Short mmCIF file of C-alpha atoms in Angstrom, two decimals:
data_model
loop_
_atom_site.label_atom_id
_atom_site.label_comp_id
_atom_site.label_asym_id
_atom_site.label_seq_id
_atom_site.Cartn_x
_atom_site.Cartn_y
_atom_site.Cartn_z
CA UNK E 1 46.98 -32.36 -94.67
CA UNK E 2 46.75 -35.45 -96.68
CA UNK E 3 47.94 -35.22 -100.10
CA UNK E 4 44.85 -35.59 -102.52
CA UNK E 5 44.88 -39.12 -103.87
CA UNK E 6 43.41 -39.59 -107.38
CA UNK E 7 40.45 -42.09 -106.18
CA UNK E 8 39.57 -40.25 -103.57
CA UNK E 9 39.73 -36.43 -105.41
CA UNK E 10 37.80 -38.30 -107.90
CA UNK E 11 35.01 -39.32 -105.36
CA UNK E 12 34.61 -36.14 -103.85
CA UNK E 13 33.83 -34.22 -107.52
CA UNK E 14 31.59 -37.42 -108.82
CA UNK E 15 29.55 -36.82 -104.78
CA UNK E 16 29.24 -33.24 -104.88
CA UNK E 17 28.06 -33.27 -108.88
CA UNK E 18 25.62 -36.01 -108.31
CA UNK E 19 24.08 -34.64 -104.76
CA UNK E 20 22.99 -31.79 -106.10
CA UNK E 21 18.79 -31.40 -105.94
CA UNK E 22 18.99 -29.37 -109.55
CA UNK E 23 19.02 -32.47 -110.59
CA UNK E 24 15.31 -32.23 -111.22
CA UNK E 25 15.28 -29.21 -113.61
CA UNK E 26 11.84 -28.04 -113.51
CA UNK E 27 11.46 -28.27 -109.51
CA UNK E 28 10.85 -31.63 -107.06
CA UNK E 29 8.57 -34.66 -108.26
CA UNK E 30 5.03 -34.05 -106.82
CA UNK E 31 5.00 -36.83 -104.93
CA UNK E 32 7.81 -35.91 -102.68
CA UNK E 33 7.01 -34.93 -99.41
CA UNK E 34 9.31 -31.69 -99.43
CA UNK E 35 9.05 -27.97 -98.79
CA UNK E 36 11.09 -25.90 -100.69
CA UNK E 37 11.20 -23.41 -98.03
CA UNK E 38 12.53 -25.20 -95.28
CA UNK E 39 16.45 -25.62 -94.58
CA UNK E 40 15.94 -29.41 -94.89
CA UNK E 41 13.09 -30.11 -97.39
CA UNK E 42 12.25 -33.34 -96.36
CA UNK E 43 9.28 -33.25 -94.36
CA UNK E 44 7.63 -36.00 -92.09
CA UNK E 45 3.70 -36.79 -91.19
CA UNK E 46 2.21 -35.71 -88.23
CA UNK E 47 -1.22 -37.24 -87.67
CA UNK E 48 -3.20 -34.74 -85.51
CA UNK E 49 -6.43 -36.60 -83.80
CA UNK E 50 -9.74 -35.74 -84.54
CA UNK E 51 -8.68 -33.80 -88.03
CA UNK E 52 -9.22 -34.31 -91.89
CA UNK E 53 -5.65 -32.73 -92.38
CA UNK E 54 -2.77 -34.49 -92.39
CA UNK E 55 0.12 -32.34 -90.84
CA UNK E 56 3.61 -32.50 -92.58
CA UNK E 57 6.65 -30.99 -90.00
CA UNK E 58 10.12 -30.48 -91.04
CA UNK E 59 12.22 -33.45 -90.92
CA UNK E 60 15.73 -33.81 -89.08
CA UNK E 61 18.05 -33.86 -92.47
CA UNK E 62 17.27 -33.13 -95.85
CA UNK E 63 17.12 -36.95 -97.58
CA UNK E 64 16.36 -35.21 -101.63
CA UNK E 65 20.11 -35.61 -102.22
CA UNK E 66 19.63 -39.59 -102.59
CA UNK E 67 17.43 -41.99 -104.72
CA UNK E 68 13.99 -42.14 -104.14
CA UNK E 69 10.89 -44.57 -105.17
CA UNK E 70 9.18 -41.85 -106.57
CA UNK E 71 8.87 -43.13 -110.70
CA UNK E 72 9.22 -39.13 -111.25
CA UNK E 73 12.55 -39.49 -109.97
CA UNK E 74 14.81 -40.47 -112.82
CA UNK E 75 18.13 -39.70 -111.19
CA UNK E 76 20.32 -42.32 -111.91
CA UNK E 77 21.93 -43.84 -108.08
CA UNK E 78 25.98 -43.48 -107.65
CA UNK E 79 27.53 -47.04 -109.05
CA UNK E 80 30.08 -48.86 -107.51
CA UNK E 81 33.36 -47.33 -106.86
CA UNK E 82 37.04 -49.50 -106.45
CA UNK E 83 39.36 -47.33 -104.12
CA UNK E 84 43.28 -47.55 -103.22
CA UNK E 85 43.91 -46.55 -99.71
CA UNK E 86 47.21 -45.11 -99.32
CA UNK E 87 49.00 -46.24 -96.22
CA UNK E 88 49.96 -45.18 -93.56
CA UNK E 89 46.29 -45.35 -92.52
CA UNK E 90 46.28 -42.67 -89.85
CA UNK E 91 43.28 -43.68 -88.36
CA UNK E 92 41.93 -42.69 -84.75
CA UNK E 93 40.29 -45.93 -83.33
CA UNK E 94 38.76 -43.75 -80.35
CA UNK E 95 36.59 -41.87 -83.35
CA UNK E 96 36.49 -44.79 -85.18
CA UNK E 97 34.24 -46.60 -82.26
CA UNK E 98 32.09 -43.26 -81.69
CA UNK E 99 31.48 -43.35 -85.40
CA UNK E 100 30.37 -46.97 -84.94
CA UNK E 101 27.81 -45.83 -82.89
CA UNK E 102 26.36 -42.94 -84.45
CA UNK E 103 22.71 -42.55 -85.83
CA UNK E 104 23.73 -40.64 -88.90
CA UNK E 105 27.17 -41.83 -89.47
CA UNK E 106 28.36 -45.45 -89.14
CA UNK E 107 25.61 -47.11 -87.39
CA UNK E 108 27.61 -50.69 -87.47
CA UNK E 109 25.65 -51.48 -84.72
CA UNK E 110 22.73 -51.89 -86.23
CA UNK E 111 23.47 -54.47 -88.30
CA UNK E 112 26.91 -55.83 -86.60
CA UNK E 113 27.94 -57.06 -83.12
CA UNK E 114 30.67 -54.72 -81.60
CA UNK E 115 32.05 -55.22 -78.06
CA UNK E 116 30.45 -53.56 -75.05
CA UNK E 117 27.29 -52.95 -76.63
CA UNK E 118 24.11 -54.65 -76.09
CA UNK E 119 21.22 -54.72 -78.50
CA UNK E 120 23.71 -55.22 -81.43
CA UNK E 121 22.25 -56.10 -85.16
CA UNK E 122 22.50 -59.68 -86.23
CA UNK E 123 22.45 -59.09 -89.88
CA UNK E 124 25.70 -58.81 -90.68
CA UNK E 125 29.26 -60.87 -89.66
CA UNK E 126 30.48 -60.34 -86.22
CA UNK E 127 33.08 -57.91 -85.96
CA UNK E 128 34.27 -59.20 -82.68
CA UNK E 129 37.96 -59.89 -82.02
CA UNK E 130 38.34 -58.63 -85.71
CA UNK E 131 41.88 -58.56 -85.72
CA UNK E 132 42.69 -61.96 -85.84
CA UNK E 133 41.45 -62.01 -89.33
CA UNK E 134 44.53 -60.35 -90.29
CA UNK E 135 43.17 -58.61 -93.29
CA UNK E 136 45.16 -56.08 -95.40
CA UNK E 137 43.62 -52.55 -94.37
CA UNK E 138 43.18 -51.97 -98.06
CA UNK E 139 40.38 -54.57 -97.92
CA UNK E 140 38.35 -53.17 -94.79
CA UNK E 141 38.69 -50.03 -96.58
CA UNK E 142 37.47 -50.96 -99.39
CA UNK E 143 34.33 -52.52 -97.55
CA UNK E 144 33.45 -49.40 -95.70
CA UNK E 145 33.64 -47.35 -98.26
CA UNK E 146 31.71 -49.39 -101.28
CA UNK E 147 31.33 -53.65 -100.29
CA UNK E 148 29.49 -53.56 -103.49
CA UNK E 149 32.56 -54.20 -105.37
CA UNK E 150 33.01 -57.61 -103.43
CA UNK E 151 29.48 -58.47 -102.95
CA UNK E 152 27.02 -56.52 -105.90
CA UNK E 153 24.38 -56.93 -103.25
CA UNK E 154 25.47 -56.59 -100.25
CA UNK E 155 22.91 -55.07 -98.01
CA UNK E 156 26.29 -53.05 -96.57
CA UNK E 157 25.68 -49.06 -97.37
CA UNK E 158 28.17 -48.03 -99.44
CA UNK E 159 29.56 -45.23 -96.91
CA UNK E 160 32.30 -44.02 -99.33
CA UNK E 161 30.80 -43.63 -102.10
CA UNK E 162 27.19 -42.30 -101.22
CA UNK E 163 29.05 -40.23 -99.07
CA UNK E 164 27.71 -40.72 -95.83
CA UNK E 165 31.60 -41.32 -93.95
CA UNK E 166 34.72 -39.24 -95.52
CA UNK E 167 37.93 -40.95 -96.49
CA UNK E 168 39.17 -39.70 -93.13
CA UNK E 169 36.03 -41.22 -91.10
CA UNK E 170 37.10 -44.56 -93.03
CA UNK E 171 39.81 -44.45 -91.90
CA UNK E 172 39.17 -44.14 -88.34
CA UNK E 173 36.60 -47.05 -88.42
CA UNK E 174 39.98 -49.24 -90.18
CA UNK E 175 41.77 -48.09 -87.28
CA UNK E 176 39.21 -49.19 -84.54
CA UNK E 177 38.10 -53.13 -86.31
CA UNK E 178 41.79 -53.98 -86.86
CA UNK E 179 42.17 -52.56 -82.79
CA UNK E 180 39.32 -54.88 -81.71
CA UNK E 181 41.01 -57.64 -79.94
CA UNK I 1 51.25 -40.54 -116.56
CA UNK I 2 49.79 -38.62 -113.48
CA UNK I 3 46.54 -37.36 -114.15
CA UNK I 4 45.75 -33.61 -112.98
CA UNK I 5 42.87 -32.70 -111.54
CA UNK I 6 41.14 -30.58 -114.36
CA UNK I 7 41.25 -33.54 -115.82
CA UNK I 8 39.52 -35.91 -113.91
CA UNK I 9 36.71 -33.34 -114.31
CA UNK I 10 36.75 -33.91 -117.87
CA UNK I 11 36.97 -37.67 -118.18
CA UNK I 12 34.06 -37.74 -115.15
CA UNK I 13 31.68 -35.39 -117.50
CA UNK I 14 32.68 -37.50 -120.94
CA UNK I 15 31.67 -40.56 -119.25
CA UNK I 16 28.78 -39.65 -117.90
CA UNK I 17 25.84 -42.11 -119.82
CA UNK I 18 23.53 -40.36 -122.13
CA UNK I 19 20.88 -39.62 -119.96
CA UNK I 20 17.87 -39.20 -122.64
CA UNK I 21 15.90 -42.64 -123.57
CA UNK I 22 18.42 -44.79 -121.33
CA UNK I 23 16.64 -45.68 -117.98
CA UNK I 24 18.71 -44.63 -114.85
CA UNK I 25 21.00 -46.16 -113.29
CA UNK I 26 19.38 -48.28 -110.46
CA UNK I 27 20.36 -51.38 -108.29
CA UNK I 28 17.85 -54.22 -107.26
CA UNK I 29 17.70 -57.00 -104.91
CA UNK I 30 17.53 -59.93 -106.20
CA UNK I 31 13.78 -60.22 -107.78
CA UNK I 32 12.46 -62.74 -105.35
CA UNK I 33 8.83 -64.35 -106.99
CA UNK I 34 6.08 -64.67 -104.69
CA UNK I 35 2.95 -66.45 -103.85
CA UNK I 36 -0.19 -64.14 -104.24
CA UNK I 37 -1.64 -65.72 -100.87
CA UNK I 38 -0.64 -65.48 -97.28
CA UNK I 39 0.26 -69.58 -97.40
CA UNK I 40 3.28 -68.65 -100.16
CA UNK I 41 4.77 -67.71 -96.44
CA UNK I 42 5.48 -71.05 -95.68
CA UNK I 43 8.20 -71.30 -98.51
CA UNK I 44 9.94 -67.38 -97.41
CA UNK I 45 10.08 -67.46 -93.66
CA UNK I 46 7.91 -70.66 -92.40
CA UNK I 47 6.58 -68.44 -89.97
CA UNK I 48 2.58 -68.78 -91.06
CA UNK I 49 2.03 -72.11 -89.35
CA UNK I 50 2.23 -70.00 -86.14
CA UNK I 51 -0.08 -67.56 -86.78
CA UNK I 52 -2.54 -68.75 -89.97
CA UNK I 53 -4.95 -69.53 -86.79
CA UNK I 54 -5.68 -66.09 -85.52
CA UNK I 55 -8.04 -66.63 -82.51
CA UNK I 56 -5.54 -69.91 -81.21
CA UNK I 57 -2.19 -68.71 -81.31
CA UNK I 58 0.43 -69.50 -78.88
CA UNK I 59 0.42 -67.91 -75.45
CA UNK I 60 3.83 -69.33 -74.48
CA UNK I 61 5.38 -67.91 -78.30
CA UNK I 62 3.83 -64.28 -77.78
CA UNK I 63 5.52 -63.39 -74.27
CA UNK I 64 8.83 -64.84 -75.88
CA UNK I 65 10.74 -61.48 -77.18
CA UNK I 66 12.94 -63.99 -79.00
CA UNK I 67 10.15 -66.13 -80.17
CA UNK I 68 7.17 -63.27 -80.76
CA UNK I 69 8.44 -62.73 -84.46
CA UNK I 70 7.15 -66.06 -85.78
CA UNK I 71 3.96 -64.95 -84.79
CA UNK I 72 3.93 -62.18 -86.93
CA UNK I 73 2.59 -59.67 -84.01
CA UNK I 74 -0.55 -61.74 -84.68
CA UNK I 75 -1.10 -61.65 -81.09
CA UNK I 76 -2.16 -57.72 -80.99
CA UNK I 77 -5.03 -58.29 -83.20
CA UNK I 78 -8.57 -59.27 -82.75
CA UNK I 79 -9.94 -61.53 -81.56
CA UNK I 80 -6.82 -62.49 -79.50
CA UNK I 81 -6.23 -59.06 -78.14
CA UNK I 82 -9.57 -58.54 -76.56
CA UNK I 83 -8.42 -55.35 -74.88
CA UNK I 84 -9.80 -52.01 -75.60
CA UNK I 85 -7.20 -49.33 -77.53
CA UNK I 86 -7.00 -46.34 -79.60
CA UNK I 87 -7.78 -48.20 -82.54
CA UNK I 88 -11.25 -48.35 -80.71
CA UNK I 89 -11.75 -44.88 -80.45
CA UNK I 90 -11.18 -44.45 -83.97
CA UNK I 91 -13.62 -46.92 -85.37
CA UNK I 92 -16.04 -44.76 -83.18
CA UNK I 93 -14.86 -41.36 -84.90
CA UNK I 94 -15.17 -43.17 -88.37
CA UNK I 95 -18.41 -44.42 -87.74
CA UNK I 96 -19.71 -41.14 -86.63
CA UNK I 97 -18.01 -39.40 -89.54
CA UNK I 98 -19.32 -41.94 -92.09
CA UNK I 99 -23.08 -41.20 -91.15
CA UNK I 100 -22.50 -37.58 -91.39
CA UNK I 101 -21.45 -38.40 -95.03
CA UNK I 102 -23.56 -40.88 -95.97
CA UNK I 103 -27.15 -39.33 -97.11
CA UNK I 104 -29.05 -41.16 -98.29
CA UNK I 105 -30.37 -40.86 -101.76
CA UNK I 106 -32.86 -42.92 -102.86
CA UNK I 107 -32.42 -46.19 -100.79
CA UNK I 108 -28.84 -46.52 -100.72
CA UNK I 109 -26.35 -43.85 -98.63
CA UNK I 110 -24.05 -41.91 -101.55
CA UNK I 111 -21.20 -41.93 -99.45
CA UNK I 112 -21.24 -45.92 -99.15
CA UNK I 113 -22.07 -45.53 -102.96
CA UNK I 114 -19.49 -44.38 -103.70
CA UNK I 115 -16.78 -46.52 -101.86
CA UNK I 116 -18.28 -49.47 -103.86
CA UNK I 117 -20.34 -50.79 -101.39
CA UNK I 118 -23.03 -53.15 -103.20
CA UNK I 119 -26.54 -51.80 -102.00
CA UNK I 120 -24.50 -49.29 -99.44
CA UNK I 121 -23.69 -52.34 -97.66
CA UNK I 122 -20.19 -52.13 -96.24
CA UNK I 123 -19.23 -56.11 -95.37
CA UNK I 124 -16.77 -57.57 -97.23
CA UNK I 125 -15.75 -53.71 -99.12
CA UNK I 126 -12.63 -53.66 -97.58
CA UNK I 127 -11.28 -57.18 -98.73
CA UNK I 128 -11.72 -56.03 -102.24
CA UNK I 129 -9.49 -53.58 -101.93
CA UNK I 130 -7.00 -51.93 -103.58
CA UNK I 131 -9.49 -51.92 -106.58
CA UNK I 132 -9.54 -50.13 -110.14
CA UNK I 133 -11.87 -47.26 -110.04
CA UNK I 134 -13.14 -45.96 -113.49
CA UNK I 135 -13.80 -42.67 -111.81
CA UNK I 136 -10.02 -42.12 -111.06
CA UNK I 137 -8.82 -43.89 -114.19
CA UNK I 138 -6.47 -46.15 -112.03
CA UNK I 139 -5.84 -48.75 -108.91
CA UNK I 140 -6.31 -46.65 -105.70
CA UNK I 141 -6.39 -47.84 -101.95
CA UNK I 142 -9.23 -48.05 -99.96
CA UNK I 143 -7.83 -44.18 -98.06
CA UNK I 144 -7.36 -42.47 -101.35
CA UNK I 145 -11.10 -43.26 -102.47
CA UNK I 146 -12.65 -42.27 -99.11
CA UNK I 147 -10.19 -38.89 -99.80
CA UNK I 148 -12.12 -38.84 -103.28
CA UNK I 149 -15.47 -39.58 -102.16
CA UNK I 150 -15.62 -37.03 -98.72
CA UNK I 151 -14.50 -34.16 -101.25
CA UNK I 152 -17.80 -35.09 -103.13
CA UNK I 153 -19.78 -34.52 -100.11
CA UNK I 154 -17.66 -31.26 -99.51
CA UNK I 155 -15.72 -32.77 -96.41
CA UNK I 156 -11.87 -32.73 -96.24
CA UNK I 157 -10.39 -35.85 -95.25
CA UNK I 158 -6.69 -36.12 -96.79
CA UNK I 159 -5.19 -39.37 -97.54
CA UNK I 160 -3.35 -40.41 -93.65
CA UNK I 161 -4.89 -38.12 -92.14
CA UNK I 162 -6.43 -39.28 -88.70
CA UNK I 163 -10.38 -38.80 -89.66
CA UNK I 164 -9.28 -40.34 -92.99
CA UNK I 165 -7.78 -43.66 -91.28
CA UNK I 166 -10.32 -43.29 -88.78
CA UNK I 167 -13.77 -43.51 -91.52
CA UNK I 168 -11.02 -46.71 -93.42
CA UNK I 169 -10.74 -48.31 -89.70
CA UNK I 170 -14.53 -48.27 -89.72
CA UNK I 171 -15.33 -49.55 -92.74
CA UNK I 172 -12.48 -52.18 -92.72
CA UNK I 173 -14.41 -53.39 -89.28
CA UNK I 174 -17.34 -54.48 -91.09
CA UNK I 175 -15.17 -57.11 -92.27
CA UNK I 176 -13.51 -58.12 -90.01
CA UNK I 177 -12.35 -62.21 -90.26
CA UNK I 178 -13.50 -62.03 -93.93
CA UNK I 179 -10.11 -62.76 -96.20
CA UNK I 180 -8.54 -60.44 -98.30
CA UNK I 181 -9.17 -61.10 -101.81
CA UNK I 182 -7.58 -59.40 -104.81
CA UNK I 183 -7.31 -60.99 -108.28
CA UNK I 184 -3.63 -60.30 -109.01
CA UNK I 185 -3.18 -63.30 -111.51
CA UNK I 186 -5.97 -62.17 -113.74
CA UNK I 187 -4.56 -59.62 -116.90
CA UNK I 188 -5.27 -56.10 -115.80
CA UNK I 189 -4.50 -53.02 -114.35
CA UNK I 190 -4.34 -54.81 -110.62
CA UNK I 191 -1.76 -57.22 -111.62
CA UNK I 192 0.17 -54.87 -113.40
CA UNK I 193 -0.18 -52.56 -110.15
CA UNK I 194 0.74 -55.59 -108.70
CA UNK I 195 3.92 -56.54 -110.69
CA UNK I 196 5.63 -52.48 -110.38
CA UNK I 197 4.72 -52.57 -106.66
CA UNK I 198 6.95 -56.09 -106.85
CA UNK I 199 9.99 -54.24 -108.74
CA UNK I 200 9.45 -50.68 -106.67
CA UNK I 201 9.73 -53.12 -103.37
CA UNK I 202 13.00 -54.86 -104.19
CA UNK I 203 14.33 -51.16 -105.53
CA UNK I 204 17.46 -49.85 -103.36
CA UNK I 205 16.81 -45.94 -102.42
CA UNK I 206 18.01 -43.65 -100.49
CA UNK I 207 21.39 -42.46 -98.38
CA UNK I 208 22.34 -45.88 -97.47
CA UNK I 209 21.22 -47.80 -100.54
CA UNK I 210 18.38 -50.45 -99.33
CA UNK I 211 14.87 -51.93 -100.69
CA UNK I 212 12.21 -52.51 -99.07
CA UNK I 213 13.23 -56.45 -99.76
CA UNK I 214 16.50 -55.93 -97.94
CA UNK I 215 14.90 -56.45 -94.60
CA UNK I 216 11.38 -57.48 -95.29
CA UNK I 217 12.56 -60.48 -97.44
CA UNK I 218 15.97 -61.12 -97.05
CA UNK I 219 16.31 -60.28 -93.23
CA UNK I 220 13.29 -61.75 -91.38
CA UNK I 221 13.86 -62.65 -88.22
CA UNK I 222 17.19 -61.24 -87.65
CA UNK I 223 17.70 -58.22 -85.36
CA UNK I 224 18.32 -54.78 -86.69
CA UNK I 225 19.14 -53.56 -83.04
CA UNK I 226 16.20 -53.44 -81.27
CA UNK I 227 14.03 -54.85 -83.64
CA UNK I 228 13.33 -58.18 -85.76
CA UNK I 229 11.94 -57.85 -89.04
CA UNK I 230 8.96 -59.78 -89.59
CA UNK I 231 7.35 -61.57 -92.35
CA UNK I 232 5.35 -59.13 -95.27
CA UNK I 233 2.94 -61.97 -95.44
CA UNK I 234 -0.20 -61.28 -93.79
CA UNK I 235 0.90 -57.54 -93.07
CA UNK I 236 -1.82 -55.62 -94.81
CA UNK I 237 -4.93 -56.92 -92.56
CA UNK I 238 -4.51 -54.58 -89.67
CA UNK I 239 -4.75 -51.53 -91.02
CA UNK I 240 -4.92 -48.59 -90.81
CA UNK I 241 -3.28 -49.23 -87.43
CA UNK I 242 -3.37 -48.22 -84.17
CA UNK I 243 0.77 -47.43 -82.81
CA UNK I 244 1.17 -47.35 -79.25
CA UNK I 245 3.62 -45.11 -79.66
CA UNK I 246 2.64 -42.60 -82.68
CA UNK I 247 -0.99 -42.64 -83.45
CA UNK I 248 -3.15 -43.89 -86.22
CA UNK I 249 -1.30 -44.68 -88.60
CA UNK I 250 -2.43 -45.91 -92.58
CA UNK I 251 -0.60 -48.27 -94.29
CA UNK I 252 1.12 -45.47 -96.48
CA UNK I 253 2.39 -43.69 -93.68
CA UNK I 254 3.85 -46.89 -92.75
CA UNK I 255 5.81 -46.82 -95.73
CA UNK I 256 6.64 -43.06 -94.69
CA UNK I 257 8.50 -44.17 -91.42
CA UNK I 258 10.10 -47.51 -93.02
CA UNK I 259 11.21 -44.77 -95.84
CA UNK I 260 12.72 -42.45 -93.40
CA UNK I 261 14.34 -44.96 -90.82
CA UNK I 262 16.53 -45.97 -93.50
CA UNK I 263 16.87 -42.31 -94.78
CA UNK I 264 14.99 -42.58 -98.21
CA UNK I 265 12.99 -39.20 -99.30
CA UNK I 266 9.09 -40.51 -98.44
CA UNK I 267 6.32 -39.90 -100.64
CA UNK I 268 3.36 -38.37 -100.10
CA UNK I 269 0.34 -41.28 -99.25
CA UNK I 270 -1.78 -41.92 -102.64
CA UNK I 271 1.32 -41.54 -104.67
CA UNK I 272 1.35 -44.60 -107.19
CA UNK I 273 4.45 -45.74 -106.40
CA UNK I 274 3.12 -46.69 -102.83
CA UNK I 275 -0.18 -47.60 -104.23
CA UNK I 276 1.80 -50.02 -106.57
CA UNK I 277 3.66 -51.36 -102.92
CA UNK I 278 0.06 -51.69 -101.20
CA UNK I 279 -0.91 -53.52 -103.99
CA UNK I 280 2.13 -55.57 -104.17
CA UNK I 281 1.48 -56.45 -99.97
CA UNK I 282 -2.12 -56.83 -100.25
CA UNK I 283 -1.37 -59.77 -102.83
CA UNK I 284 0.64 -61.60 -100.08
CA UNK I 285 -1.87 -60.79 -97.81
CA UNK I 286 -4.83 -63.00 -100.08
CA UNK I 287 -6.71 -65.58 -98.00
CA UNK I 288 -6.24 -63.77 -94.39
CA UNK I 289 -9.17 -62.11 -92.48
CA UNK I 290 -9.01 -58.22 -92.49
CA UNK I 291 -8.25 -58.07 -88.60
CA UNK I 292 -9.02 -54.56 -87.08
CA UNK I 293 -9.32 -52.62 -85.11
CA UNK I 294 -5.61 -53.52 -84.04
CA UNK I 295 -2.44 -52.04 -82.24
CA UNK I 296 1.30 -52.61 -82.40
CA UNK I 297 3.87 -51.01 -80.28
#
């Protein structure tokens, strides 16, 4: 096991504290389309033809932890977050690419051109042949986990620190860019 | 000095900003300004000289996938998509509905009454709207009155739900190719609707931190995989809408799926933050004819 680093043991009390849904005291805002008595909450619309009611069906993950546009939510959203990576990195670039891929974890792909995949994203840089950049693996880290401290807004999710990707995950997606030939 | 962990926990709960009076902490996109008519287009993606002609757009451009998103997806609405679709079929079912609701009392059908049609006559209704209605003490969308105004009759018909869309489809095709016109300049509660659907739309929500403005204005015509974002000029005319490959679908439950592909907790339709974003859209929508019934994919 990795010893606890200070940032990171710091992250993972500030994202348990602030994903917790008692956040709203006196029960969800109205508007939210939840169900308290589902595993997930967050429901999704189902619009059944020929009917005057709208049908609501549980949704695939529960999405109440995060920010919403609900003015009833008064949460405040997780602020940018500087973190030191201690080396060695220890990263797995075989995980690293399947977490590049992944609906509900990395997703690069949506947004960034990775090799051997078609249908890439075009909105951010290419991450081709990344490792003739040459950059420190401090810096990718920090990018993965919040690029808000570079760019304050960067259309990047901030993996780390809305925790979406562990440090370990991070890690693994360092391993596989700086492998990328 | 190394710091323990106890007491991180304690610096992390001293810091923690007084949370009474203080607004939240939230992050924005840049607050882009915008012209309240379709034509402001021309100076956010250029892409209205292609499509500001609906009936003559460009063959060639619409079986281009790389060239289709200047056209807005112009080309699957009337009267350049002359073929028959689901959206069809629901302008039927709203028509048949909105008889059934619409006795008349004295000269003038209650139902139609009570949408705000002048004399019970539906043309040009649904380019007035989002509108402020005394009766509901606040702006509401053309599906959130026909909710309000079934329940008077004693019929159901929730806000995105398919009859719902269905009676809005109908009455939005008795205006079809007249131009959406809501006075968002003018003091009041629309332009104040108008301005918080402007701020809610350039909000970052959700697991992965975006606004609505992250794609819609700051991404057009790049590719998110599959997919290139299109201009939010022009958007509101087609709908409610007919998806090829969900259903009818009202412009809130639009919202809904754009809210849950980028994993942000959706709202229920009617609720005023999405009112205040349908505003917000039907403002950059000003000056273009209502175009249904319509499809996408």
């Amino acid at each position: 096991m990795r010893i606890c680093t200070r940032f990171l043991c710091l992250f993972a009390f500030i994202s348990t504290a602030w994903l917790s849904p008692s956040a709203f005291s006196s029960g969800f805002p109205t508007d939210f389309a939840v169900d308290p008595s589902v595993v997930n909450l967050t429901l999704e619309p189902k619009v059944v033809v020929n009917s005057g009611k709208l049908e609501w069906v549980p949704f695939s993950r529960d999405l109440t932890p995060w920010v919403s546009l609900s003015y009833a939510d008064k949460r405040p959203a997780a602020k940018p977050r500087q973190v030191k990576l201690v080396e060695p990195l220890q990263g797995d670039p075989v995980r690293g690419r399947a977490l590049a891929m992944a609906r509900d974890k990395g997703y690069c792909i949506v947004c960034h051109q990775l090799p051997g995949e078609q249908w890439a994203g075009t909105v951010g840089a290419l991450l081709l042949s990344f490792k003739k950049h040459k950059y420190p693996d401090e810096l990718v880290f920090q990018q993965i986990f919040d690029s808000r401290v570079f760019n304050p807004i960067s259309v990047m999710p901030p993996y780390g620190t809305f925790g979406i990707l562990n440090e370990q995950e991070i890690r693994d997606l360092v391993a596989y860019l700086q492998s990328l030939d | 000095m190394k710091l323990t962990f106890p007491l991180l926990l304690l610096l992390v709960v001293a810091s923690q900003p007084a949370t009474s009076a203080t607004a939240p902490y939230r992050e924005f996109d840049p607050m882009e300004d915008y012209l309240p008519h379709v034509k402001g287009d021309m100076s956010l993606s250029g892409s209205y000289k292609h499509w500001k002609d609906p009936a003559n757009l460009d063959w060639r451009m619409a079986g281009s996938p790389d060239e289709n998103w200047k056209l807005n997806w112009k080309f699957m609405d009337p009267p350049f998509n002359a073929s028959v679709h689901g959206g069809h079929f629901a302008a039927d079912r709203g028509e048949e509905i909105f008889h059934e609701l619409n006795r008349k009392v004295g000269r003038f059908g209650k139902f139609a009454i009570c949408l705000g049609a002048r004399k019970g006559n539906l043309k040009g209704l649904r380019s007035q709207y989002p509108m402020y209605r005394k009766d509901l003490k606040r702006v509401a969308g053309l599906e959130e009155v026909i909710e309000h105004c079934a329940a008077k009759e004693g019929r159901e018909l929730q806000n995105g739900s398919y009859d719902n869309s269905a009676v809005s489809v109908y009455v939005a095709s008795q205006s079809t190719g007249m131009p959406i016109k809501i006075n968002v300049t003018a003091n009041g509660p629309l332009k104040a609707a108008y301005e918080r659907g402007r701020k809610v739309f350039h909000a970052r929500a959700g697991r992965i931190n975006l606004a609505c403005s992250s794609c819609h204005t700051y991404q057009i015509g790049l590719h998110l995989r599959g997919t290139v974002v299109t201009s939010p000029y022009g958007d509101v005319a087609h709908y409610p809408v007919y998806r090829t490959r969900y259903q009818l679908q009202s412009l809130h439950l639009r919202f809904v799926e754009c809210n849950l592909a980028t994993r942000t907790q959706p709202l229920k339709p009617g609720s005023q933050a999405y009112t205040d974003i349908e505003v917000f859209l039907t403002g950059l929508t000003n000056g273009y004819p209502v175009s249904v019934p319509s499809e996408r994919d």
